[in-house]
PDB file of C-alpha atoms in Angstrom:
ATOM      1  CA  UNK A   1      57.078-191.078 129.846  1.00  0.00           C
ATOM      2  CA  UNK A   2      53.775-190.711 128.054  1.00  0.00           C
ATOM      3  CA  UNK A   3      52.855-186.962 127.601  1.00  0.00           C
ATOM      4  CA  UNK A   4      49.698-185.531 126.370  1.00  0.00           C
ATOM      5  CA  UNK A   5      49.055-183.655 123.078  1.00  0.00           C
ATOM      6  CA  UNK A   6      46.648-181.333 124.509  1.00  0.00           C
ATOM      7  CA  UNK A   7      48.829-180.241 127.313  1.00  0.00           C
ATOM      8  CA  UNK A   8      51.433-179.718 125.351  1.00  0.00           C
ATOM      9  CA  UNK A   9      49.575-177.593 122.607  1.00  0.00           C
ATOM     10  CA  UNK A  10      47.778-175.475 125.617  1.00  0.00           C
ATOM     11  CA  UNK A  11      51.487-174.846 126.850  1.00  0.00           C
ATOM     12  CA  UNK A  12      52.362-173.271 123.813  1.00  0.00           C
ATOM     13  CA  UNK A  13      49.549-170.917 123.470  1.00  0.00           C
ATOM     14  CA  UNK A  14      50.222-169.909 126.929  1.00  0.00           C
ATOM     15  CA  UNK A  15      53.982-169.176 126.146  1.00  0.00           C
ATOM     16  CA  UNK A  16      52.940-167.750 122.693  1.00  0.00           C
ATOM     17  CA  UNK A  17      50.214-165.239 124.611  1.00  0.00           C
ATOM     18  CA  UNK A  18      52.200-164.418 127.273  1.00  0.00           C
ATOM     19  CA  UNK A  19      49.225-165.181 129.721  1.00  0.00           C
ATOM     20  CA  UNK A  20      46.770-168.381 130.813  1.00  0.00           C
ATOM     21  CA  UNK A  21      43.505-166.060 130.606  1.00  0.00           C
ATOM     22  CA  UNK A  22      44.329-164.849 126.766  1.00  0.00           C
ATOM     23  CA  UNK A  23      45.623-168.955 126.296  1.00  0.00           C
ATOM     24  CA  UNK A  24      42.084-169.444 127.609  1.00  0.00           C
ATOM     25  CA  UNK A  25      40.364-167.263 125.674  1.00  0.00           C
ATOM     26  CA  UNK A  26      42.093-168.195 122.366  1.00  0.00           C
ATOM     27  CA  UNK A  27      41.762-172.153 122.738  1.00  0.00           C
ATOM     28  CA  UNK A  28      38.058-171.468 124.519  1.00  0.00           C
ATOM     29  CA  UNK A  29      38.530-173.065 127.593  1.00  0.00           C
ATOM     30  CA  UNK A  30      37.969-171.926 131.156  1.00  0.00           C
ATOM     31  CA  UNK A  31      41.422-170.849 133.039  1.00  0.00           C
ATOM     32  CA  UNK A  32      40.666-173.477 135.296  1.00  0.00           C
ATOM     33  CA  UNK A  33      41.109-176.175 133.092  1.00  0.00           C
ATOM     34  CA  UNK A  34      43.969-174.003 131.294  1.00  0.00           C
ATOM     35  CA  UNK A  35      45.774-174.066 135.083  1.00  0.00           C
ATOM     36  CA  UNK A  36      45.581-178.148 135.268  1.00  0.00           C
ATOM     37  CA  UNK A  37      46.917-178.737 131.672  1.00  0.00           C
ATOM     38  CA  UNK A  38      50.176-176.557 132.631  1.00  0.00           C
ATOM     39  CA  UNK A  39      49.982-178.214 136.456  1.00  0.00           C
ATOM     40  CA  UNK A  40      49.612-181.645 134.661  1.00  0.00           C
ATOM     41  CA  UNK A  41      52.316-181.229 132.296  1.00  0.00           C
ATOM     42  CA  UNK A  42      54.944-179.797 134.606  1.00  0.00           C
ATOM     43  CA  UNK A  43      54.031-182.671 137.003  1.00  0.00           C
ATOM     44  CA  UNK A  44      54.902-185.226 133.896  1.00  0.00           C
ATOM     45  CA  UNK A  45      57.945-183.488 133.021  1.00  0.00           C
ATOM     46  CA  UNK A  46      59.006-183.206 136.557  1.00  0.00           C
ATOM     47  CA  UNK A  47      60.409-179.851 135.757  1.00  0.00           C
ATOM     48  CA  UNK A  48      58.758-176.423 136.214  1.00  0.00           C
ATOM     49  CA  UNK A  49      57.982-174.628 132.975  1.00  0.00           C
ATOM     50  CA  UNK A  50      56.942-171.419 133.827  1.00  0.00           C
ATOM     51  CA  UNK A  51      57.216-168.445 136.238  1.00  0.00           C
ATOM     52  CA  UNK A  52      53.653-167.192 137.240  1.00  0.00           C
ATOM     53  CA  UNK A  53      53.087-163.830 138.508  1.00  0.00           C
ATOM     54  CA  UNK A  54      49.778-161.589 139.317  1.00  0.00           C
ATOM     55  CA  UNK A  55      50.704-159.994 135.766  1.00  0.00           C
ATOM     56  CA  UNK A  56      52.054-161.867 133.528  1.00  0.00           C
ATOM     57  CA  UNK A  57      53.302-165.847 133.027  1.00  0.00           C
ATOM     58  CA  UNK A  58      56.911-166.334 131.271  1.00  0.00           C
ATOM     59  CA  UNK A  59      58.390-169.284 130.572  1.00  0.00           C
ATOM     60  CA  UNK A  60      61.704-170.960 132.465  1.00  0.00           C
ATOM     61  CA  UNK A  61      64.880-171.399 130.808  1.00  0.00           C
ATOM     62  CA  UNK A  62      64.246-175.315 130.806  1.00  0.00           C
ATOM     63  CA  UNK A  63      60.382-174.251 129.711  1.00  0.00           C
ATOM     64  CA  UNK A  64      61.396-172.314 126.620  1.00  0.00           C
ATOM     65  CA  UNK A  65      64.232-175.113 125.719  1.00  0.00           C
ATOM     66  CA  UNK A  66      60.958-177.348 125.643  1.00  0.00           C
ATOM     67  CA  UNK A  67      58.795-174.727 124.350  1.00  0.00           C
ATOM     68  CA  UNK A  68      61.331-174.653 121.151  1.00  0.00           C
ATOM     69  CA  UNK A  69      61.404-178.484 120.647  1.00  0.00           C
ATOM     70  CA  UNK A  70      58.032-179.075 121.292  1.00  0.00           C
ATOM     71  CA  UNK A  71      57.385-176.414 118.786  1.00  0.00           C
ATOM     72  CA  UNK A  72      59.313-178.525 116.128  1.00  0.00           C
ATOM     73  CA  UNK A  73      57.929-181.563 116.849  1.00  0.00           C
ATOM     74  CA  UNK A  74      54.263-180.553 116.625  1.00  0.00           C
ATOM     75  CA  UNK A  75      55.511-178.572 113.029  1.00  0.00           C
ATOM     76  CA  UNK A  76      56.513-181.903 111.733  1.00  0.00           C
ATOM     77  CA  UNK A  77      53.164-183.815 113.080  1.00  0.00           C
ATOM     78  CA  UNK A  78      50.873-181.241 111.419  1.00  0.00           C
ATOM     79  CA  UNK A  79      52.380-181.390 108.546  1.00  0.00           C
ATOM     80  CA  UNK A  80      52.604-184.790 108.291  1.00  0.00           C
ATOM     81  CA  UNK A  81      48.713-184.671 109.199  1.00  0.00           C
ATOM     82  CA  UNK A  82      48.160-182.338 105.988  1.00  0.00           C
ATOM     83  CA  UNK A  83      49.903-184.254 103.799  1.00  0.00           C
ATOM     84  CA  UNK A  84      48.016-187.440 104.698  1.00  0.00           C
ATOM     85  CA  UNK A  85      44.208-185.761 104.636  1.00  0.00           C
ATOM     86  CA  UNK A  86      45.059-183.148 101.985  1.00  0.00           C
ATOM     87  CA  UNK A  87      44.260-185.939  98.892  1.00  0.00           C
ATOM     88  CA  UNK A  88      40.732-186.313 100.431  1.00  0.00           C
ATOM     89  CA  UNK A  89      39.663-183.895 101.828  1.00  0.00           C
ATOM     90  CA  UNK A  90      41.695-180.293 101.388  1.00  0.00           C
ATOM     91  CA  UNK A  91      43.089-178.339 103.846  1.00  0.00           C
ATOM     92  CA  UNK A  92      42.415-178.869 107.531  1.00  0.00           C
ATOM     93  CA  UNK A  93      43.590-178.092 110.787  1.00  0.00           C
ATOM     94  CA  UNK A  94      43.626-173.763 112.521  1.00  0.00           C
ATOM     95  CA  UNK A  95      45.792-170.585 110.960  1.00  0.00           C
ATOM     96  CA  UNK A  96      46.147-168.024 112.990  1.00  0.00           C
ATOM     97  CA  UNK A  97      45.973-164.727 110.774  1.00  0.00           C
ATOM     98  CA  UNK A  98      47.169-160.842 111.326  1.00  0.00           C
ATOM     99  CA  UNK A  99      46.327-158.198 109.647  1.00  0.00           C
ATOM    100  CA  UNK A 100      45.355-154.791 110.082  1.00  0.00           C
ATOM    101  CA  UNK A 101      42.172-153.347 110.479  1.00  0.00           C
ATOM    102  CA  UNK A 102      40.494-151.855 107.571  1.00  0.00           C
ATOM    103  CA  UNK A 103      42.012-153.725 104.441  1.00  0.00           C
ATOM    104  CA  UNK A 104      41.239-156.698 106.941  1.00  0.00           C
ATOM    105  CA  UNK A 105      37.719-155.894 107.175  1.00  0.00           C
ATOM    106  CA  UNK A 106      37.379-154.067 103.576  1.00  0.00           C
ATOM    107  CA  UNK A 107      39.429-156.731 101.434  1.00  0.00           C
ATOM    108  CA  UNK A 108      40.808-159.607 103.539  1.00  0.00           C
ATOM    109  CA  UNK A 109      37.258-161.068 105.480  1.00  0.00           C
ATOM    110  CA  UNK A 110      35.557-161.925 102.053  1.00  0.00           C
ATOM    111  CA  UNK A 111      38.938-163.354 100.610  1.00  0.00           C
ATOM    112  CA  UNK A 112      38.914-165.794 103.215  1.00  0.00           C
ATOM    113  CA  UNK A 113      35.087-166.428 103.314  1.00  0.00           C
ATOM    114  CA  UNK A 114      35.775-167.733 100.211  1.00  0.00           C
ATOM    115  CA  UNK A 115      39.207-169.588 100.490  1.00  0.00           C
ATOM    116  CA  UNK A 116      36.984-171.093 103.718  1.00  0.00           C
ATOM    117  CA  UNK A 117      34.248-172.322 101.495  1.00  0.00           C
ATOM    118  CA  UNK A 118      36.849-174.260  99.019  1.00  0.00           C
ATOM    119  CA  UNK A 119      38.309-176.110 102.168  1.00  0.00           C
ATOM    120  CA  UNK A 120      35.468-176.609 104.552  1.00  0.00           C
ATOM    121  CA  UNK A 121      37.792-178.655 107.189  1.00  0.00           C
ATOM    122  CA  UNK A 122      39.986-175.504 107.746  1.00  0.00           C
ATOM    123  CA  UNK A 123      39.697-172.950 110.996  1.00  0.00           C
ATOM    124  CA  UNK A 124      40.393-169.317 110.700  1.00  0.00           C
ATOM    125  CA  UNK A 125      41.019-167.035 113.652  1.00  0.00           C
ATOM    126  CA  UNK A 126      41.872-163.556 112.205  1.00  0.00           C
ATOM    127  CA  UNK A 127      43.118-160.634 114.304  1.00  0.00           C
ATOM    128  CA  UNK A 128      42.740-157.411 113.402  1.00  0.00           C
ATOM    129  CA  UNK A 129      45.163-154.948 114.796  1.00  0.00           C
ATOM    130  CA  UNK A 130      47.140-152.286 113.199  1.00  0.00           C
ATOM    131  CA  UNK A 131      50.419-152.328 115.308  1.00  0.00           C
ATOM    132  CA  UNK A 132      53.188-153.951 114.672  1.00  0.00           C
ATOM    133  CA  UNK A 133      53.062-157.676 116.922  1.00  0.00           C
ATOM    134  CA  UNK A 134      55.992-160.092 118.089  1.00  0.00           C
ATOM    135  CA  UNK A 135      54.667-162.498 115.654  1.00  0.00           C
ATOM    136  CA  UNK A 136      56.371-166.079 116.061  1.00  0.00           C
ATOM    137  CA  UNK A 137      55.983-165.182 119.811  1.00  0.00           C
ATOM    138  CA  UNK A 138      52.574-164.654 119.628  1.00  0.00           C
ATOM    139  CA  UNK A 139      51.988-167.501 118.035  1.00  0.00           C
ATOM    140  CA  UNK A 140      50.821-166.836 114.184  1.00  0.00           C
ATOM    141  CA  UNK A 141      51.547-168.707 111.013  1.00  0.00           C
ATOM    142  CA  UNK A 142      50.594-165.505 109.173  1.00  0.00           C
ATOM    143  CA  UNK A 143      50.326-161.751 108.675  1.00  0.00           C
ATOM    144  CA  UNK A 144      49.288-159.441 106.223  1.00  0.00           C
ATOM    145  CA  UNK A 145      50.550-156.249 106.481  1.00  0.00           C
ATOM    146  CA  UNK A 146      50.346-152.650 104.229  1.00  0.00           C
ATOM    147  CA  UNK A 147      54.012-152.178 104.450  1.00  0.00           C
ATOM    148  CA  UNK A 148      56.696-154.645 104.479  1.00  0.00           C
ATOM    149  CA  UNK A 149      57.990-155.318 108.512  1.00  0.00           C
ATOM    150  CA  UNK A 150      62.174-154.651 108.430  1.00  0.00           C
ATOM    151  CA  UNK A 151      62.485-158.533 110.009  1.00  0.00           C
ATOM    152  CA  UNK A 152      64.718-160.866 108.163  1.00  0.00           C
ATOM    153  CA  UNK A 153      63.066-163.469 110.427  1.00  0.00           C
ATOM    154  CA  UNK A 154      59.985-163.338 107.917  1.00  0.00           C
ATOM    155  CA  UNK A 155      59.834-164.744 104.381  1.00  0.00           C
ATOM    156  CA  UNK A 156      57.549-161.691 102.595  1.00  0.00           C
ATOM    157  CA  UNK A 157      55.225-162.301  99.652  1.00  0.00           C
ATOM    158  CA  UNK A 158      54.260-158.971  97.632  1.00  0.00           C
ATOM    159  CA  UNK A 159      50.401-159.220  97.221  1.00  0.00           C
ATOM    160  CA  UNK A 160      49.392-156.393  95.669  1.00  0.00           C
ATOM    161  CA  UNK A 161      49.939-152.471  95.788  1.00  0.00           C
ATOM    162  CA  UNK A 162      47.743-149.470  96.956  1.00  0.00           C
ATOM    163  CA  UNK A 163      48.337-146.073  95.886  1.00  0.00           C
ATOM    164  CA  UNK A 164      48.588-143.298  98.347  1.00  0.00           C
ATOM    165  CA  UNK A 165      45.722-140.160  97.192  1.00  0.00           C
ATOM    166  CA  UNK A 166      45.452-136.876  99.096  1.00  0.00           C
ATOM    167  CA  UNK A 167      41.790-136.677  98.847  1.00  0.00           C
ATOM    168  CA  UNK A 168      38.913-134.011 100.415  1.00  0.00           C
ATOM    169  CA  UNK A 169      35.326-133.409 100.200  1.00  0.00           C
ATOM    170  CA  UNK A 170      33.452-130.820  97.554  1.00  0.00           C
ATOM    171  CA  UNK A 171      31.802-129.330 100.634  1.00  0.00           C
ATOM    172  CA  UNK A 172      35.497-128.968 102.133  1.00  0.00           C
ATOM    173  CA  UNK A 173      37.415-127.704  99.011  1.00  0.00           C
ATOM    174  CA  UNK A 174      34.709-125.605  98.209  1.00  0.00           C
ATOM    175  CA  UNK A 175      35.251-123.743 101.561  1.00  0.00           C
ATOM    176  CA  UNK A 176      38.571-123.759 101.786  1.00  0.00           C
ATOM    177  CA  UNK A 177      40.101-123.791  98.061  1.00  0.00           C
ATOM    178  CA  UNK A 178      41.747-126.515  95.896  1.00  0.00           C
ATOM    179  CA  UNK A 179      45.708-126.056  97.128  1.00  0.00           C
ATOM    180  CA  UNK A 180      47.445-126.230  93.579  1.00  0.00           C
ATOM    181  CA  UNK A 181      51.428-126.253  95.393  1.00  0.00           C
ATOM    182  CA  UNK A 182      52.403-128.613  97.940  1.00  0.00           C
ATOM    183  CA  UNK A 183      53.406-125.848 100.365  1.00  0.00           C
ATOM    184  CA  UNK A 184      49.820-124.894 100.563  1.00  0.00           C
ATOM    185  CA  UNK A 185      48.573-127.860 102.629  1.00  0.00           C
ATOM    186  CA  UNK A 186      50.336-125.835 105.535  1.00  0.00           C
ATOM    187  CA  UNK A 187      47.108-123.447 105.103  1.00  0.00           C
ATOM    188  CA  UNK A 188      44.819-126.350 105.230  1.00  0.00           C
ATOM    189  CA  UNK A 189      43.306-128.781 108.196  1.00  0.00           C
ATOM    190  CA  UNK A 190      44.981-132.034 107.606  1.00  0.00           C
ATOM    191  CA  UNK A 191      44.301-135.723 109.101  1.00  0.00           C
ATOM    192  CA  UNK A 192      46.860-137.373 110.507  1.00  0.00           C
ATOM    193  CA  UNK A 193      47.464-141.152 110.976  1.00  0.00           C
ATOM    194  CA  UNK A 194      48.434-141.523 114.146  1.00  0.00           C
ATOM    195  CA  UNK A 195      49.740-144.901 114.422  1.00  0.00           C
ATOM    196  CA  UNK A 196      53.400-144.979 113.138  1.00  0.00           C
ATOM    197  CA  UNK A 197      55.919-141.481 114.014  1.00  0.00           C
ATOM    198  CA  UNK A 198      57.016-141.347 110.367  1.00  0.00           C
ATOM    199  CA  UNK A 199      53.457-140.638 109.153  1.00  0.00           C
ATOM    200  CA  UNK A 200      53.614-137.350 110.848  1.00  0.00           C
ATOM    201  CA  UNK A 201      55.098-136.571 107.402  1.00  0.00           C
ATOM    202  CA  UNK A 202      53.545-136.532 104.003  1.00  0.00           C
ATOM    203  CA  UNK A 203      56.259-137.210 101.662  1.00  0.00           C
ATOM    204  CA  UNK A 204      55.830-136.390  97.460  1.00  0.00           C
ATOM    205  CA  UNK A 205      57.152-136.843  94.305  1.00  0.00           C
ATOM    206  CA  UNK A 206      56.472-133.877  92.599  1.00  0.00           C
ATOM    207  CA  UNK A 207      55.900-134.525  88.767  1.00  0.00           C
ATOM    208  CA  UNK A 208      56.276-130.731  88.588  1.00  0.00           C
ATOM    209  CA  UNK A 209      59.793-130.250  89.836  1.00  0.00           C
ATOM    210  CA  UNK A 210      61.568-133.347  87.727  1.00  0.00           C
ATOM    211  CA  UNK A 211      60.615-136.071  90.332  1.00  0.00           C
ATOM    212  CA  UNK A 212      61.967-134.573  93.526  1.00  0.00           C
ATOM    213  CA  UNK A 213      60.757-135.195  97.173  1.00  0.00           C
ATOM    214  CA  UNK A 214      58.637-133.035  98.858  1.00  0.00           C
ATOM    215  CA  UNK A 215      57.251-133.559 102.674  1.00  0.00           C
ATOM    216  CA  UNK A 216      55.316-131.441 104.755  1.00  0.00           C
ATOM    217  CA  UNK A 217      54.171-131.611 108.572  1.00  0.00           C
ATOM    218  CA  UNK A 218      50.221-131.612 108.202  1.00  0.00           C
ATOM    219  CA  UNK A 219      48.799-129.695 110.999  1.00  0.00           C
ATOM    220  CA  UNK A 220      45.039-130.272 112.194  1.00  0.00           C
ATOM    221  CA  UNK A 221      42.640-130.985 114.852  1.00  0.00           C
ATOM    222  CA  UNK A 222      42.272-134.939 114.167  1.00  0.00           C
ATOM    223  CA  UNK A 223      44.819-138.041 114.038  1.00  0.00           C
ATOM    224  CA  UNK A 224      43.291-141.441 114.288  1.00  0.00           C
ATOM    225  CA  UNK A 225      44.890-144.812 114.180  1.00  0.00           C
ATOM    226  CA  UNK A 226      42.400-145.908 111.956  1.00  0.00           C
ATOM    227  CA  UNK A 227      42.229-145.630 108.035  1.00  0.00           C
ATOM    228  CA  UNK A 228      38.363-145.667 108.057  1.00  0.00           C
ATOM    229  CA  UNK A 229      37.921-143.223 111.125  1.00  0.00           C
ATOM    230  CA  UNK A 230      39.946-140.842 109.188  1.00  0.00           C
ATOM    231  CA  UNK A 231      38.306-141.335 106.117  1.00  0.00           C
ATOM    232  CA  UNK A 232      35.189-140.704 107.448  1.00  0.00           C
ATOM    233  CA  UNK A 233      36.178-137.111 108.837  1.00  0.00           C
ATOM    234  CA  UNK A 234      37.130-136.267 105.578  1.00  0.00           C
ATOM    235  CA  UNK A 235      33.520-137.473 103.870  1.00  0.00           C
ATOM    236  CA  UNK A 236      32.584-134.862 106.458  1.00  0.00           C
ATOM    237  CA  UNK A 237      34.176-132.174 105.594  1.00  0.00           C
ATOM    238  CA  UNK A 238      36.711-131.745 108.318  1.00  0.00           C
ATOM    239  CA  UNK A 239      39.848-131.700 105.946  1.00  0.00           C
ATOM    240  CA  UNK A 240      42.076-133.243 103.960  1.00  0.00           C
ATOM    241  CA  UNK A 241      43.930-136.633 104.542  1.00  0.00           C
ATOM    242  CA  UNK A 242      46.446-139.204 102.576  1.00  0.00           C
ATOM    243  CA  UNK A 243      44.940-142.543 102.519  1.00  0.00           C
ATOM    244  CA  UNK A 244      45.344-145.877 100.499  1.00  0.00           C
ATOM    245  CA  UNK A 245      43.804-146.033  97.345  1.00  0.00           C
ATOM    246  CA  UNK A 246      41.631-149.271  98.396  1.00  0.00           C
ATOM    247  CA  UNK A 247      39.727-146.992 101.235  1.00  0.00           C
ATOM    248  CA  UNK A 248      38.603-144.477  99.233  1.00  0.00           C
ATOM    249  CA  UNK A 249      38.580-145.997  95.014  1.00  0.00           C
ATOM    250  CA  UNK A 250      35.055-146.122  95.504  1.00  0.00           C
ATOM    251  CA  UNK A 251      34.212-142.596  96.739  1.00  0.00           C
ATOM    252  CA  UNK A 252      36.397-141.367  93.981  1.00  0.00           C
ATOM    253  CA  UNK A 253      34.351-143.048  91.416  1.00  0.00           C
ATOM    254  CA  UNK A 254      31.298-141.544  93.220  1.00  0.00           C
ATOM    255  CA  UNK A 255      32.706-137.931  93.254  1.00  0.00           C
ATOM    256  CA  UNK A 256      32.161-138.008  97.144  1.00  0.00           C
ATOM    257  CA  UNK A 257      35.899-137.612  97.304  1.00  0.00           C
ATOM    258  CA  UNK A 258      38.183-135.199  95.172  1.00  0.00           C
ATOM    259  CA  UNK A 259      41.855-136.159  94.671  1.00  0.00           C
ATOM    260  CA  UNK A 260      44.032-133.023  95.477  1.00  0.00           C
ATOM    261  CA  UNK A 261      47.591-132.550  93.876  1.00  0.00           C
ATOM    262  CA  UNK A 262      46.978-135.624  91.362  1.00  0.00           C
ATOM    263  CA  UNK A 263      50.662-134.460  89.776  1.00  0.00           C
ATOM    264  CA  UNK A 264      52.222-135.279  92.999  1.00  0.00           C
ATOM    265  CA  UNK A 265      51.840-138.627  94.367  1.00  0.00           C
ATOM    266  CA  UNK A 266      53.339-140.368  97.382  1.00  0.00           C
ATOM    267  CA  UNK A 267      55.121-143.517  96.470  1.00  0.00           C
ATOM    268  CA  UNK A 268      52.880-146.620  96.838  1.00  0.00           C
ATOM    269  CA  UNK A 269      52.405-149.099  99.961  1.00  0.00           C
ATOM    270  CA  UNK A 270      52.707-152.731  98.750  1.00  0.00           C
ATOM    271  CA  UNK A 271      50.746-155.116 100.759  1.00  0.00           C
ATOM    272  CA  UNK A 272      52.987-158.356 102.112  1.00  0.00           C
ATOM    273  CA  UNK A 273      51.798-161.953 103.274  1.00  0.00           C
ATOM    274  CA  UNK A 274      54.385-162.734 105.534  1.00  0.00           C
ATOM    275  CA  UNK A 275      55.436-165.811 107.379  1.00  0.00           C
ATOM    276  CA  UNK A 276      57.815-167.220 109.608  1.00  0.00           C
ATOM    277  CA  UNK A 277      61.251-168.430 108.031  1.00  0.00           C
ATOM    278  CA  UNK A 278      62.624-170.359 111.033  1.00  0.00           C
ATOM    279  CA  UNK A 279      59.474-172.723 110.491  1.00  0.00           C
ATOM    280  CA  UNK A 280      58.573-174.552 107.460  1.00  0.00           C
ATOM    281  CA  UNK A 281      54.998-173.141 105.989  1.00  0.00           C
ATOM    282  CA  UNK A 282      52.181-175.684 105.960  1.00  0.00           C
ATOM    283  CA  UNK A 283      50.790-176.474 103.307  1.00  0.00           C
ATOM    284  CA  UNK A 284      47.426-173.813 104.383  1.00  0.00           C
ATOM    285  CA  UNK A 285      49.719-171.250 104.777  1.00  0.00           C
ATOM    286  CA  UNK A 286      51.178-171.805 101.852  1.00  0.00           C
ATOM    287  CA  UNK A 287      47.844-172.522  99.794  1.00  0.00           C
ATOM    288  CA  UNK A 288      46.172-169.108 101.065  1.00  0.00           C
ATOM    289  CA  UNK A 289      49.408-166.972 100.222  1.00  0.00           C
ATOM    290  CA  UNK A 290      48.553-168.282  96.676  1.00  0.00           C
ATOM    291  CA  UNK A 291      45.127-167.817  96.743  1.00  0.00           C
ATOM    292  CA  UNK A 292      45.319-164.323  97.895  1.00  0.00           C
ATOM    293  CA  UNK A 293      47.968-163.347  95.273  1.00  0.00           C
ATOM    294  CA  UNK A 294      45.674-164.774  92.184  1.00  0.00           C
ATOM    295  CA  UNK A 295      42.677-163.041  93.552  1.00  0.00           C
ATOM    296  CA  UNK A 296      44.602-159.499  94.621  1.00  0.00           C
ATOM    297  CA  UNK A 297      46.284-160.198  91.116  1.00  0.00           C
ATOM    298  CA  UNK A 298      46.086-155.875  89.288  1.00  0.00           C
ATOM    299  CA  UNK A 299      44.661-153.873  92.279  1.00  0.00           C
ATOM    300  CA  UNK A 300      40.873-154.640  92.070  1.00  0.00           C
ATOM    301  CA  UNK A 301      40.818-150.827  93.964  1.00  0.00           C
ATOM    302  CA  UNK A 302      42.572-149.112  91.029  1.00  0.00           C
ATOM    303  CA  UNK A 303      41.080-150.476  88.336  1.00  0.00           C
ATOM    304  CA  UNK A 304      39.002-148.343  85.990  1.00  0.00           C
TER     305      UNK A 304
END
């Protein structure tokens, strides 16, 4: 039986995606040519791989016994591939990257503008998205996340760490008054992140009271999935918010923000490269964790 690579690779991207028009879109091919890969393939095999609906394509039991193998097989291939071009001409081949939105567009992009310019045979795609994905199903060899996923199916690499400021405008605290206790933030409009339930608390270490926790329920008018969105509202006046230290270092610095309760601070995120652990890690994968470590190396948003 002679079987071919591209159908098989086009397979997996449709099993990883869950769907031949995002396969489609990701390998950037029409879904007509997507459609005679699979038809092809199954026709080879003499099995059917998949059960195709208006909605949503899933793979048989007999498609994701291949889907597994197949998986393997084209692990050991690449990798073989890297090891034999790596000596001549650095790393090569497609990583598909996670991360979320605004330390992907604030810190991440330009990190891998320039890990792209050392290795000028390597492919990139980067999604931004701050939810939490089925990873190895969808098909990446990498995330980075601001918070460490609870999955002992990833290997985790600490990058760096971000602290956590409560922050408002002049304009804002001049209007409304500096709090000076913790239980005055119930007085004040607060900005919730509206991603994750948990963060409908804001949780402190009070260096007043010996170290103990703290929370309050912030009340206001605006939540926002989005780090930047709610960063903005607060350059604008409309409260007060708790947001990474690499959003808002440089407005600090400027005096366009004002950190509120310095004394008591919300324990840190720590930013993760993650990975797979039921595959091995290529040799990119591997190479960018490093090179994203060395350049994240001391918080380049807290220092100074």
């Amino acid at each position: 039986m002679k079987l071919d690579l591209q159908e098989i690779e086009t397979y997996l991207r449709v099993v990883e995606l869950g769907g031949v028009s995002r396969a489609a879109e990701d390998l950037g091919l029409s879904k007509s040519v997507v459609s005679k890969r699979l038809s092809d393939l199954e026709q080879r095999l003499g099995a059917k791989l998949l059960h195709r609906s208006t909605r949503k394509v899933a793979a048989t039991d007999n498609g994701m016994l291949f889907y597994r193998q197949a998986k393997e097989v084209l692990l050991d291939l690449n990798e073989a591939a890297e090891a034999a071009a790596f000596n001549d001409s650095g790393l090569r081949g497609r990583l598909h990257m996670l991360a979320p939105m605004s330390f992907g567009t604030l810190w991440l992009a330009p990190l891998i503008a320039d890990f792209m310019g050392q290795h000028p045979q390597l492919e990139v795609n980067l999604r931004l998205d701050d939810r939490i994905s089925d990873f190895e199903r969808e098909g990446y060899d990498l995330c980075v996340r601001v918070s460490r996923i609870g999955d002992s199916a990833l290997i985790a690499r600490k990058l760096a760490s971000s602290a956590r400021i409560l922050c408002g405008s002049p304009d804002y605290l001049e209007r409304h008054g500096i709090p000076e206790h913790i239980e005055e933030l119930h007085e004040h409009d607060c900005i919730g992140y509206s991603n994750v339930s948990s963060r409908k608390f804001w949780s402190f270490e009070n260096a007043d009271e010996q170290g103990e926790l703290a929370s309050v329920a912030p009340r206001g008018r605006f939540s926002s999935n989005n780090g930047e969105a709610m960063r903005e509202l607060v350059l604008a006046g409309q409260g007060l918010a708790l947001l990474p230290s690499f959003l808002v270092h440089h407005h600090l610095e400027a005096g366009s923000l004002i950190e509120v309760l310095p004394r008591a601070r919300p324990k840190p995120y720590s930013i993760y490269a993650m990975y797979p652990r039921s595959s091995r890690a290529s040799r990119k994968v591997l190479a960018l964790c490093d090179f994203l470590q060395q350049r994240l190396l001391g918080a380049p948003w807290e220092q100074g």
